[in-house]
Structures are given as structure tokens and as C-alpha cells.
Coordinates of C-alpha atoms in Angstrom, one line a residue:
M14 CA 0.0 0.0 0.0
K15 CA 1.1 3.6 -0.6
V16 CA 0.9 6.1 2.2
S17 CA 0.0 9.7 1.5
A18 CA 2.4 12.4 2.5
R19 CA -0.1 13.7 5.0
D20 CA -0.2 10.3 6.9
A21 CA 3.4 9.4 6.6
D22 CA 4.7 10.7 9.9
A23 CA 1.7 9.2 11.8
R24 CA 2.3 5.8 10.2
V25 CA 5.9 5.6 11.4
R26 CA 5.2 7.0 14.9
T27 CA 2.3 4.5 15.4
P28 CA 2.9 1.5 13.2
D29 CA 0.1 -1.0 12.5
P30 CA 1.0 -4.5 13.9
A31 CA -0.5 -6.1 10.8
I32 CA 2.1 -4.5 8.5
K33 CA 5.2 -6.6 8.2
A34 CA 7.3 -4.6 5.8
Y35 CA 8.0 -0.9 5.1
L36 CA 9.7 0.8 2.1
I37 CA 10.8 4.3 3.0
Y38 CA 12.4 6.0 0.0
G39 CA 12.7 9.2 -2.0
P40 CA 15.1 11.9 -3.1
D41 CA 15.2 13.5 0.3
R42 CA 17.5 10.9 1.9
G43 CA 17.6 12.9 5.2
L44 CA 13.8 12.6 5.6
A45 CA 13.8 8.9 4.6
H46 CA 16.5 8.2 7.1
E47 CA 14.7 10.1 9.8
R48 CA 11.4 8.3 9.2
A49 CA 13.1 4.9 9.1
G50 CA 14.8 5.7 12.5
T51 CA 11.5 6.8 14.0
L52 CA 9.8 3.6 12.8
V53 CA 12.6 1.4 14.3
K54 CA 12.2 3.2 17.7
S55 CA 8.4 2.8 17.5
I56 CA 8.6 -0.9 16.9
L57 CA 11.5 -2.0 19.1
P58 CA 11.6 -1.4 22.9
D59 CA 15.4 -1.2 22.7
P60 CA 16.6 -0.1 19.2
D61 CA 20.2 -0.7 20.3
D62 CA 19.7 -4.4 21.1
P63 CA 21.8 -6.3 18.6
F64 CA 19.7 -9.4 19.2
A65 CA 16.5 -7.6 18.2
L66 CA 17.9 -5.6 15.2
T67 CA 19.7 -6.8 12.1
L68 CA 21.3 -4.3 9.8
L69 CA 21.9 -5.2 6.1
T70 CA 23.3 -3.2 3.2
E71 CA 23.1 -3.6 -0.5
E72 CA 26.6 -5.0 -0.4
D73 CA 25.4 -7.7 2.0
L74 CA 22.6 -8.6 -0.3
K75 CA 24.8 -8.7 -3.3
S76 CA 27.4 -11.0 -1.7
D77 CA 24.7 -13.2 0.0
P78 CA 21.2 -12.9 -1.5
A79 CA 19.9 -15.4 1.1
A80 CA 21.0 -13.1 4.0
L81 CA 17.7 -11.3 4.1
A82 CA 15.5 -14.4 4.1
D83 CA 17.6 -15.9 6.8
A84 CA 17.4 -12.8 9.0
M85 CA 13.7 -12.6 8.6
V86 CA 13.1 -16.1 10.1
A87 CA 15.8 -15.8 12.8
M88 CA 14.5 -15.9 16.4
S89 CA 15.6 -13.3 18.9
L90 CA 17.9 -14.8 21.6
T91 CA 16.2 -12.6 24.2
G92 CA 12.7 -13.0 23.0
G93 CA 10.3 -10.3 21.8
Q94 CA 10.0 -8.3 18.6
R95 CA 12.8 -8.5 16.0
L96 CA 13.4 -6.1 13.1
V97 CA 15.6 -6.2 10.0
R98 CA 16.7 -2.8 8.6
V99 CA 18.0 -2.7 5.0
R100 CA 19.7 0.4 3.6
L101 CA 19.9 0.7 -0.2
S102 CA 21.0 3.4 -2.5
G103 CA 18.4 2.4 -5.2
E104 CA 17.2 -0.7 -6.9
T105 CA 20.5 -2.6 -6.4
G106 CA 19.9 -5.4 -3.9
G107 CA 16.1 -5.1 -4.5
G108 CA 15.7 -8.6 -5.8
P109 CA 15.9 -10.4 -2.4
V110 CA 13.6 -7.8 -0.9
A111 CA 11.0 -8.3 -3.6
D112 CA 11.2 -12.1 -3.0
V113 CA 10.6 -11.7 0.7
I114 CA 7.6 -9.4 0.1
S115 CA 6.1 -12.0 -2.3
E116 CA 6.5 -14.7 0.3
I117 CA 4.9 -12.6 3.0
E118 CA 1.9 -11.8 0.7
S119 CA 1.4 -15.4 -0.3
G120 CA 1.6 -16.6 3.3
S121 CA 4.6 -18.9 2.8
L122 CA 6.5 -16.6 5.1
A123 CA 4.8 -15.4 8.3
P124 CA 7.6 -13.8 10.2
Q125 CA 7.4 -12.2 13.6
T126 CA 10.2 -10.0 12.3
V127 CA 9.4 -6.6 10.7
L128 CA 11.3 -5.5 7.6
V129 CA 12.2 -1.8 7.1
V130 CA 13.8 -0.9 3.8
E131 CA 15.4 2.6 3.4
S132 CA 16.3 3.7 -0.1
G133 CA 17.0 6.7 -2.3
D134 CA 14.7 7.7 -5.1
L135 CA 12.9 4.9 -7.0
T136 CA 10.9 4.8 -10.2
P137 CA 7.4 3.5 -10.2
R138 CA 8.5 0.7 -12.6
G139 CA 11.3 -0.5 -10.4
K140 CA 11.0 -3.9 -8.6
L141 CA 10.9 -2.4 -5.1
R142 CA 7.9 -0.2 -5.6
K143 CA 6.2 -2.8 -7.7
A144 CA 6.6 -5.3 -4.9
F145 CA 5.4 -3.0 -2.0
E146 CA 2.7 -0.8 -3.5
P147 CA 0.2 -3.6 -4.3
A148 CA 0.9 -5.6 -1.2
K149 CA -1.6 -5.7 1.7
K150 CA 0.9 -6.4 4.4
A151 CA 3.5 -3.8 3.3
L152 CA 3.6 0.0 3.2
S153 CA 5.4 2.3 0.8
I154 CA 6.3 5.7 2.1
A155 CA 7.7 8.3 -0.3
C156 CA 10.0 11.1 1.1
Y157 CA 10.1 14.3 -1.0
A158 CA 11.7 17.6 0.0
D159 CA 9.9 19.6 2.6
D160 CA 8.0 22.7 1.5
A161 CA 8.0 26.0 3.4
R162 CA 5.0 25.1 5.4
S163 CA 6.3 21.7 6.6
L164 CA 9.7 23.1 7.4
G165 CA 8.0 25.9 9.4
N166 CA 6.1 23.4 11.4
L167 CA 9.2 21.3 12.0
A168 CA 11.2 24.3 13.1
E169 CA 8.5 25.7 15.4
D170 CA 8.0 22.3 17.0
L171 CA 11.7 21.8 17.8
L172 CA 12.0 25.4 19.0
K173 CA 8.9 25.0 21.2
D174 CA 10.4 21.9 22.8
E175 CA 13.2 24.2 24.2
G176 CA 10.8 27.0 25.1
L177 CA 11.8 29.2 22.1
S178 CA 9.8 31.1 19.6
I179 CA 11.0 32.9 16.5
A180 CA 10.3 36.5 15.4
S181 CA 8.4 36.9 12.1
D182 CA 11.2 38.7 10.3
A183 CA 13.7 36.0 11.4
R184 CA 11.4 33.3 10.3
M185 CA 11.0 34.8 6.8
L186 CA 14.8 35.0 6.4
W187 CA 15.6 31.7 7.9
L188 CA 13.1 29.2 6.5
P189 CA 14.1 29.4 2.8
R190 CA 17.7 28.5 3.9
L191 CA 16.4 25.2 5.3
E192 CA 14.9 23.9 2.0
G193 CA 16.3 20.8 0.4
D194 CA 17.1 17.9 2.8
R195 CA 15.4 17.1 6.1
A196 CA 18.7 16.0 7.7
L197 CA 20.4 19.3 6.8
A198 CA 17.4 21.3 7.9
R199 CA 17.3 19.5 11.3
G200 CA 21.0 20.2 11.7
E201 CA 20.5 23.9 11.1
I202 CA 17.6 24.0 13.6
D203 CA 19.7 22.2 16.2
K204 CA 22.5 24.7 15.6
L205 CA 20.2 27.7 16.1
I206 CA 18.9 26.1 19.4
L207 CA 22.4 25.5 20.7
Y208 CA 23.3 29.1 19.8
K209 CA 20.4 30.4 21.8
G210 CA 20.9 27.9 24.6
L211 CA 18.8 25.0 25.8
R212 CA 15.9 25.4 28.2
G213 CA 17.2 26.5 31.6
Q214 CA 20.5 27.7 30.1
R215 CA 19.4 31.1 28.7
A216 CA 19.1 34.4 30.5
E217 CA 15.6 35.2 31.7
G218 CA 13.5 36.6 28.9
D219 CA 15.8 35.5 26.1
D220 CA 13.3 33.1 24.6
T221 CA 12.8 34.6 21.1
V222 CA 15.0 33.9 18.1
T223 CA 15.7 37.3 16.5
L224 CA 16.9 38.3 13.1
E225 CA 20.3 39.1 14.6
D226 CA 20.5 35.5 15.9
V227 CA 19.8 34.1 12.4
E228 CA 22.4 36.3 10.8
A229 CA 25.0 35.4 13.4
I230 CA 24.5 31.7 12.7
A231 CA 24.6 32.3 8.9
A232 CA 28.0 34.0 9.2
D233 CA 29.5 30.7 10.4
Q234 CA 28.0 28.4 7.8
G235 CA 30.4 28.8 4.9
E236 CA 32.6 25.8 5.7
A237 CA 29.6 23.7 6.5
Q238 CA 27.9 24.5 3.2
M239 CA 31.1 23.6 1.3
D240 CA 31.4 20.3 3.2
A241 CA 27.7 19.6 2.3
V242 CA 28.8 19.7 -1.3
I243 CA 32.2 18.0 -1.2
E244 CA 31.3 15.0 1.0
P245 CA 28.5 13.6 -1.1
A246 CA 30.5 14.3 -4.3
L247 CA 33.5 12.3 -3.1
L248 CA 31.2 9.5 -1.8
G249 CA 29.3 9.1 -5.1
R250 CA 26.0 10.6 -4.1
L251 CA 25.5 12.6 -7.3
A252 CA 22.0 13.9 -6.7
E253 CA 22.7 15.0 -3.2
A254 CA 26.0 16.8 -4.2
D255 CA 24.2 18.5 -7.1
K256 CA 21.4 19.7 -4.9
A257 CA 23.8 21.0 -2.2
Y258 CA 25.9 22.8 -4.9
V259 CA 22.9 24.5 -6.4
R260 CA 21.7 25.5 -2.9
S261 CA 25.1 26.9 -2.0
V262 CA 25.5 28.9 -5.1
S263 CA 21.9 30.2 -5.0
A264 CA 22.6 31.4 -1.4
G265 CA 25.6 33.4 -2.7
G266 CA 28.3 30.8 -2.2
S267 CA 31.4 31.0 -4.5
P268 CA 32.1 28.2 -6.9
V269 CA 35.8 29.0 -6.7
A270 CA 35.7 28.7 -2.9
I271 CA 34.1 25.2 -3.3
L272 CA 36.8 24.2 -5.8
R273 CA 39.5 25.3 -3.4
A274 CA 37.9 23.4 -0.6
L275 CA 37.7 20.4 -2.8
Q276 CA 41.4 20.6 -3.6
R277 CA 42.2 20.9 0.1
R278 CA 40.1 17.8 0.8
L279 CA 41.9 15.8 -1.9
D280 CA 45.3 16.9 -0.6
Q281 CA 44.1 15.9 2.9
I282 CA 43.2 12.4 1.7
G283 CA 46.6 12.2 0.0
V284 CA 48.4 13.1 3.3
V285 CA 46.5 10.4 5.2
Q286 CA 47.3 7.7 2.7
G287 CA 50.9 8.8 2.5
S288 CA 51.3 8.6 6.2
G289 CA 49.9 5.1 6.7
G290 CA 46.2 5.8 7.0
D291 CA 46.0 5.2 10.8
D292 CA 44.7 7.5 13.5
A293 CA 48.1 9.3 13.8
A294 CA 47.8 10.0 10.0
L295 CA 44.3 11.4 10.5
A296 CA 45.6 13.7 13.3
R297 CA 48.5 14.9 11.2
S298 CA 46.2 15.8 8.3
G299 CA 43.8 17.7 10.4
A300 CA 40.9 15.5 9.4
P301 CA 38.0 14.8 11.9
R302 CA 38.8 11.8 14.1
F303 CA 35.4 11.1 15.8
G304 CA 31.7 11.1 14.9
P305 CA 29.8 11.0 11.6
Q306 CA 32.3 13.4 9.9
A307 CA 35.2 11.1 10.7
D308 CA 33.3 8.1 9.3
A309 CA 32.5 10.0 6.1
F310 CA 36.1 11.1 5.7
K311 CA 37.4 7.5 6.2
R312 CA 35.0 6.3 3.5
Q313 CA 36.4 9.0 1.2
V314 CA 40.0 7.8 1.9
S315 CA 39.0 4.3 1.0
L316 CA 37.5 5.3 -2.3
W317 CA 40.1 7.8 -3.4
R318 CA 43.5 6.2 -3.6
G319 CA 46.3 5.6 -6.1
R320 CA 45.6 6.6 -9.7
R321 CA 42.0 7.5 -8.9
L322 CA 43.2 10.2 -6.4
D323 CA 45.9 11.4 -8.8
H324 CA 43.3 11.7 -11.6
A325 CA 40.9 13.6 -9.3
R326 CA 43.7 16.1 -8.4
Q327 CA 44.5 16.6 -12.1
L328 CA 40.8 17.3 -12.9
A329 CA 40.6 19.8 -10.0
F330 CA 43.8 21.5 -11.2
Q331 CA 42.5 21.7 -14.8
A332 CA 39.2 23.1 -13.6
E333 CA 41.0 25.9 -11.7
R334 CA 43.1 26.7 -14.9
D335 CA 39.9 26.8 -16.9
V336 CA 38.2 29.0 -14.3
K337 CA 41.0 31.5 -14.5
R338 CA 40.7 31.9 -18.2
S339 CA 38.8 35.0 -19.3
G340 CA 35.1 34.4 -19.7
S341 CA 35.1 30.9 -18.4
P342 CA 31.9 30.1 -16.5
A343 CA 33.1 29.1 -13.0
E344 CA 29.7 27.8 -11.8
A345 CA 29.3 25.4 -14.7
L346 CA 32.9 24.2 -14.6
V347 CA 32.8 23.4 -10.9
S348 CA 29.5 21.7 -11.4
E349 CA 30.9 19.5 -14.2
L350 CA 33.9 18.6 -12.0
L351 CA 31.7 17.6 -9.1
I352 CA 29.5 15.4 -11.4
R353 CA 32.6 13.6 -12.8
L354 CA 34.0 13.0 -9.3
A355 CA 30.6 11.7 -8.0
R356 CA 30.3 9.3 -10.9
G357 CA 33.8 8.1 -10.3
A358 CA 33.2 7.5 -6.6
A359 CA 29.9 5.7 -7.4
Q360 CA 31.7 3.3 -9.8
A361 CA 34.5 2.7 -7.3
S362 CA 32.0 1.8 -4.5
R363 CA 30.3 -0.9 -6.6

């Protein structure tokens, strides 16, 4: 069954026990990831219990197509509800998922385990949507970019939780900057809340987000915006990188500044590899060593090595030469470079 956009959040917050499989997909990967996480927490009393939750990737399904079916019939060692969460980038790995949905619908598989599949954008003719949408025991939830109204509601709810409100002029300036990806938007909202201070940390009466607060936060976002472009490009997430690039340039960001930041990142990757690739090498390069940023950087290091890294550096150098030529369109040249690198990373990760 397909779920309407209006009902999607309610469905993941209060799941129907009769539904045994969920497909949460769409171009807004941040929103898909957030809804999948909410659903897991709604179903499992302890989402961190390794005996209750099995995580599978498309690489797992490619190397062992039977892994999903085996996980679906496995019993929890501690008893209680089990859940299998599968993360895909698209249709790759969708065959085993479609087979499991067919078995659930026919009654040949009656698992106590719930299946949650998280994916990027999918076409209506693809095997995943064709398996989920007609099914009576499965739900398909599409995740598209938030509009100004839904972003406004999200921001106001999160601000309200910390006893904050936002002035109308600040709201008008700030909300358009959040459009694009739910994860990025939530990160910007959290950043603003931390800037103002959590409930009980602020001075008395300082409970309204002002235009000055929004502008102060915006002044510190240049590096974060560039990283939002560079990271997905070097990890092969083409659509995400392109969206972030357009968003950055539309907000006044410099294509040349993005190019220079990309060159610094490639040099940083080279330093890490040339120094042995261990934690000491990460420290010497100035790369992040902990948290999601460190994990993303390590994936970049694993993808860009040897001749591939050398070629990327050459492309970046050539792009800078072309940009410096009279009349060369910097925005288009940098965009083309990011596309080439994202495609290269996507091929390398297969």
C-alpha cells in the first residue's frame, strides 16, 4: 500500500501491527533516514539491542542474496520483537527484498520480524515499488523535499520543545535556507537552538530567536555548506551533491571557494594515505577523528587512492586553470567537476 504524504509521519510513529514490511524511499534521503529511524524506535523497545535488530546493506545482499530471508526467520535470543533494517541506494539489492515481500503476501513466510527498507529515489516501474505498493501487508512511504509550510512546522515544534519562539522577520529570512534535505534542515535548527541555549541555560526573557541570531548563525555556515557539497560528491552521491551545490551557489556561495575546498580535501586524503592511513595520520592531516564526519572522511579515503586520487587532483587543477581563463563560467565548470567525481566514486564503490 502507498501512504499519503499527510499520513506518513503518523504511520511511522504509530505502526500497524498487521504491517510486516515498510519501504521508505525518496530523493530526500535525510527525511527517509529520519522516518526509518522513527519507525525502528516505534517498533523496538530497545533499538540498540543487537539481538533484536539486524542491519543489512546492498553489499550484504549482493554478496549473499539469502541473507535477508535468513534474517527474517531468525529468532531473537532474548525473545520479543525483531526487526531487519535494510539500507539501499536504489534498486541494487532489491531482488531479495521483492522475493521476501512476495513470500509474506502469499503466506509462505509469516515472520514475527518486521522489515524496514530505506532507499534513495525509486521509479514506479522498479522492482521495489512494484513489490510494495500492491501488497496488503506492506507499506510504501515516499519522502520528498519539505516545503516552506512543513519546514516551518518542524522548526517551530523543535524550538517550542526548548521554550523558544521565532520572530516573524527572522522566520522569513531563515526558513528558505532550510529547504532541500530534512537532515540538513534539522541540523540547522539544532545549531540555532544551541546558539540560543537549551531550556534553563538562557538568560531570563531571552526566549525569542531574532533576526540578529539568524544572521549570526549564517555567518558561520560557509565551511559547513562547502562540506555539504564536497562530502556527497566524493562518496558518489551525485543527486545529493548537485542539490547542495545549487543550494550553496543560490545562497551566494562562491564556486571558486568550493573548488579550493575540494582541492584541500583531496590533498588531505593524500596526506592520510601517504602517512599510513591510521589515527596518527588522520591527526597529522587535520581530518576529523570522531563522529559522523570522521566516518565519512574515512570512506572518502577508502574510495580515493592511487591513480584515482591522482586523476581527481588533475581534474581539479585543470578546472582551476579553466576558471582563471577570461570568460570561463566558474559555476558550470565546478558543477561538471563535481559530477565527474561523484560518478567516479559511485563506480569505485560498486
